[in-house]
Tab-separated table of C-alpha atoms in Angstrom:
chain	number	residue	atom	x	y	z
A	1	MET	CA	110.284	-52.420	9.965
A	2	GLU	CA	109.460	-48.880	11.279
A	3	LEU	CA	109.727	-45.865	9.266
A	4	HIS	CA	111.560	-43.007	10.874
A	5	TYR	CA	110.136	-40.456	8.846
A	6	GLN	CA	106.346	-39.174	8.286
A	7	ILE	CA	104.881	-39.494	4.772
A	8	GLU	CA	102.046	-37.081	4.095
A	9	SER	CA	100.192	-37.810	0.961
A	10	ALA	CA	96.225	-37.830	0.488
A	11	PHE	CA	96.621	-39.929	-2.508
A	12	LEU	CA	98.262	-42.550	-0.987
A	13	VAL	CA	96.303	-42.852	2.115
A	14	MET	CA	93.173	-42.711	-0.142
A	15	SER	CA	94.499	-45.288	-2.635
A	16	LEU	CA	95.538	-47.578	0.358
A	17	LEU	CA	92.194	-47.250	2.310
A	18	PHE	CA	90.157	-48.001	-0.886
A	19	VAL	CA	92.106	-51.176	-1.703
A	20	LEU	CA	92.262	-52.606	1.837
A	21	THR	CA	88.683	-51.776	2.286
A	22	LEU	CA	87.374	-53.027	-0.950
A	23	VAL	CA	88.019	-56.843	-0.076
A	24	PRO	CA	86.300	-56.777	3.096
A	25	ALA	CA	83.247	-54.864	1.991
A	26	LYS	CA	82.753	-57.089	-1.294
A	27	ALA	CA	82.745	-60.170	1.135
A	28	THR	CA	80.221	-58.493	3.257
A	29	VAL	CA	78.051	-57.441	0.468
A	30	ARG	CA	78.148	-61.087	-0.713
A	31	PHE	CA	77.385	-62.308	2.481
A	32	ILE	CA	74.465	-60.006	3.225
A	33	GLY	CA	73.062	-60.822	-0.185
A	34	ALA	CA	72.934	-57.287	-1.808
A	35	ASP	CA	70.506	-56.875	-4.764
A	36	TYR	CA	73.571	-55.234	-6.864
A	37	GLY	CA	76.397	-57.193	-5.421
A	38	SER	CA	79.063	-56.665	-8.314
A	39	ILE	CA	82.407	-55.695	-8.096
A	40	MET	CA	81.985	-52.615	-9.881
A	41	ARG	CA	78.927	-51.415	-7.877
A	42	CYS	CA	80.993	-52.220	-4.423
A	43	ALA	CA	83.881	-50.508	-5.798
A	44	LEU	CA	81.922	-47.173	-6.555
A	45	ALA	CA	80.392	-47.461	-3.037
A	46	VAL	CA	83.684	-47.958	-1.317
A	47	PHE	CA	85.322	-45.129	-3.352
A	48	ILE	CA	82.192	-42.758	-2.323
A	49	ALA	CA	82.481	-43.875	1.197
A	50	THR	CA	86.330	-43.302	1.292
A	51	ILE	CA	86.063	-39.743	0.337
A	52	THR	CA	83.210	-39.193	2.371
A	53	THR	CA	84.935	-40.603	5.516
A	54	LEU	CA	88.145	-38.589	4.931
A	55	TYR	CA	86.025	-35.365	4.404
A	56	ALA	CA	83.929	-35.939	7.718
A	57	LEU	CA	86.938	-36.751	9.693
A	58	SER	CA	88.765	-33.668	8.596
A	59	THR	CA	86.046	-30.994	8.221
A	60	LEU	CA	82.784	-32.046	10.221
A	61	HIS	CA	83.190	-31.686	13.758
A	62	GLY	CA	80.780	-32.574	16.126
A	63	PRO	CA	77.592	-34.726	16.180
A	64	LEU	CA	75.828	-33.247	13.410
A	65	GLY	CA	78.469	-33.672	10.885
A	66	LEU	CA	78.766	-37.391	11.819
A	67	SER	CA	75.188	-37.700	11.508
A	68	LEU	CA	75.025	-36.276	8.458
A	69	SER	CA	77.794	-38.463	7.039
A	70	PHE	CA	76.136	-41.418	8.421
A	71	VAL	CA	72.846	-40.555	6.709
A	72	TRP	CA	74.529	-39.942	3.507
A	73	LEU	CA	76.448	-43.330	3.555
A	74	VAL	CA	73.205	-45.051	4.396
A	75	PHE	CA	71.293	-43.459	1.299
A	76	LEU	CA	74.326	-44.354	-0.720
A	77	PHE	CA	74.545	-48.045	0.214
A	78	ASN	CA	70.870	-48.485	-0.122
A	79	ARG	CA	70.874	-46.708	-3.766
A	80	ILE	CA	74.163	-48.239	-5.031
A	81	LEU	CA	74.210	-51.693	-3.342
A	82	GLY	CA	70.246	-52.218	-3.163
A	83	LEU	CA	70.342	-52.907	0.510
A	84	SER	CA	67.556	-52.310	2.885
A	85	LYS	CA	67.750	-49.399	5.232
A	86	THR	CA	68.739	-51.808	8.364
A	87	TRP	CA	71.293	-53.641	6.550
A	88	SER	CA	72.548	-50.429	4.735
A	89	SER	CA	73.021	-48.762	8.401
A	90	ILE	CA	74.915	-52.162	9.618
A	91	PHE	CA	77.167	-51.916	6.771
A	92	THR	CA	77.688	-48.408	7.163
A	93	ILE	CA	78.944	-48.675	10.646
A	94	TRP	CA	80.963	-51.878	9.555
A	95	LEU	CA	82.662	-50.127	6.629
A	96	VAL	CA	83.738	-46.916	8.495
A	97	LEU	CA	85.124	-49.222	11.507
A	98	ILE	CA	87.164	-50.799	8.865
A	99	GLN	CA	88.406	-47.720	7.436
A	100	LEU	CA	89.263	-46.018	10.659
A	101	ALA	CA	91.332	-49.362	11.620
A	102	VAL	CA	93.272	-49.222	8.492
A	103	LEU	CA	93.726	-45.297	9.070
A	104	HIS	CA	95.100	-46.163	12.261
A	105	THR	CA	97.402	-48.769	11.079
A	106	LEU	CA	98.658	-46.680	8.328
A	107	SER	CA	99.504	-43.876	10.864
A	108	GLN	CA	101.620	-46.522	13.036
A	109	TYR	CA	103.633	-47.244	10.005
A	110	GLY	CA	104.100	-43.226	9.313
A	111	ILE	CA	101.588	-42.812	6.601
A	112	ASN	CA	99.427	-39.873	7.619
A	113	TRP	CA	96.788	-37.900	5.250
A	114	GLN	CA	96.683	-34.573	7.120
């Protein structure tokens, strides 16, 4: 099924990105063995990461903006999930890659966020 029209809705994309990222994030947090791995803490972390990823993609251009976003997400996962800095860094890279893959898949079906 291919859509023949473009859908531009930031709320729709953010909702789909959140839902499609939460399950792999929760499985990864359980595998890593985070100190605070409840579904509510994981949902909060994924929600803030989703907003940060969309904001970084739309406004922060260049390596400085991406570096600041990365440091912010590492700090976020360290505090909310209780991960070490190393696991927070790995989890940040993993979660951003998942979100970029979901955004690419959504754009293939005509659902854009810009």
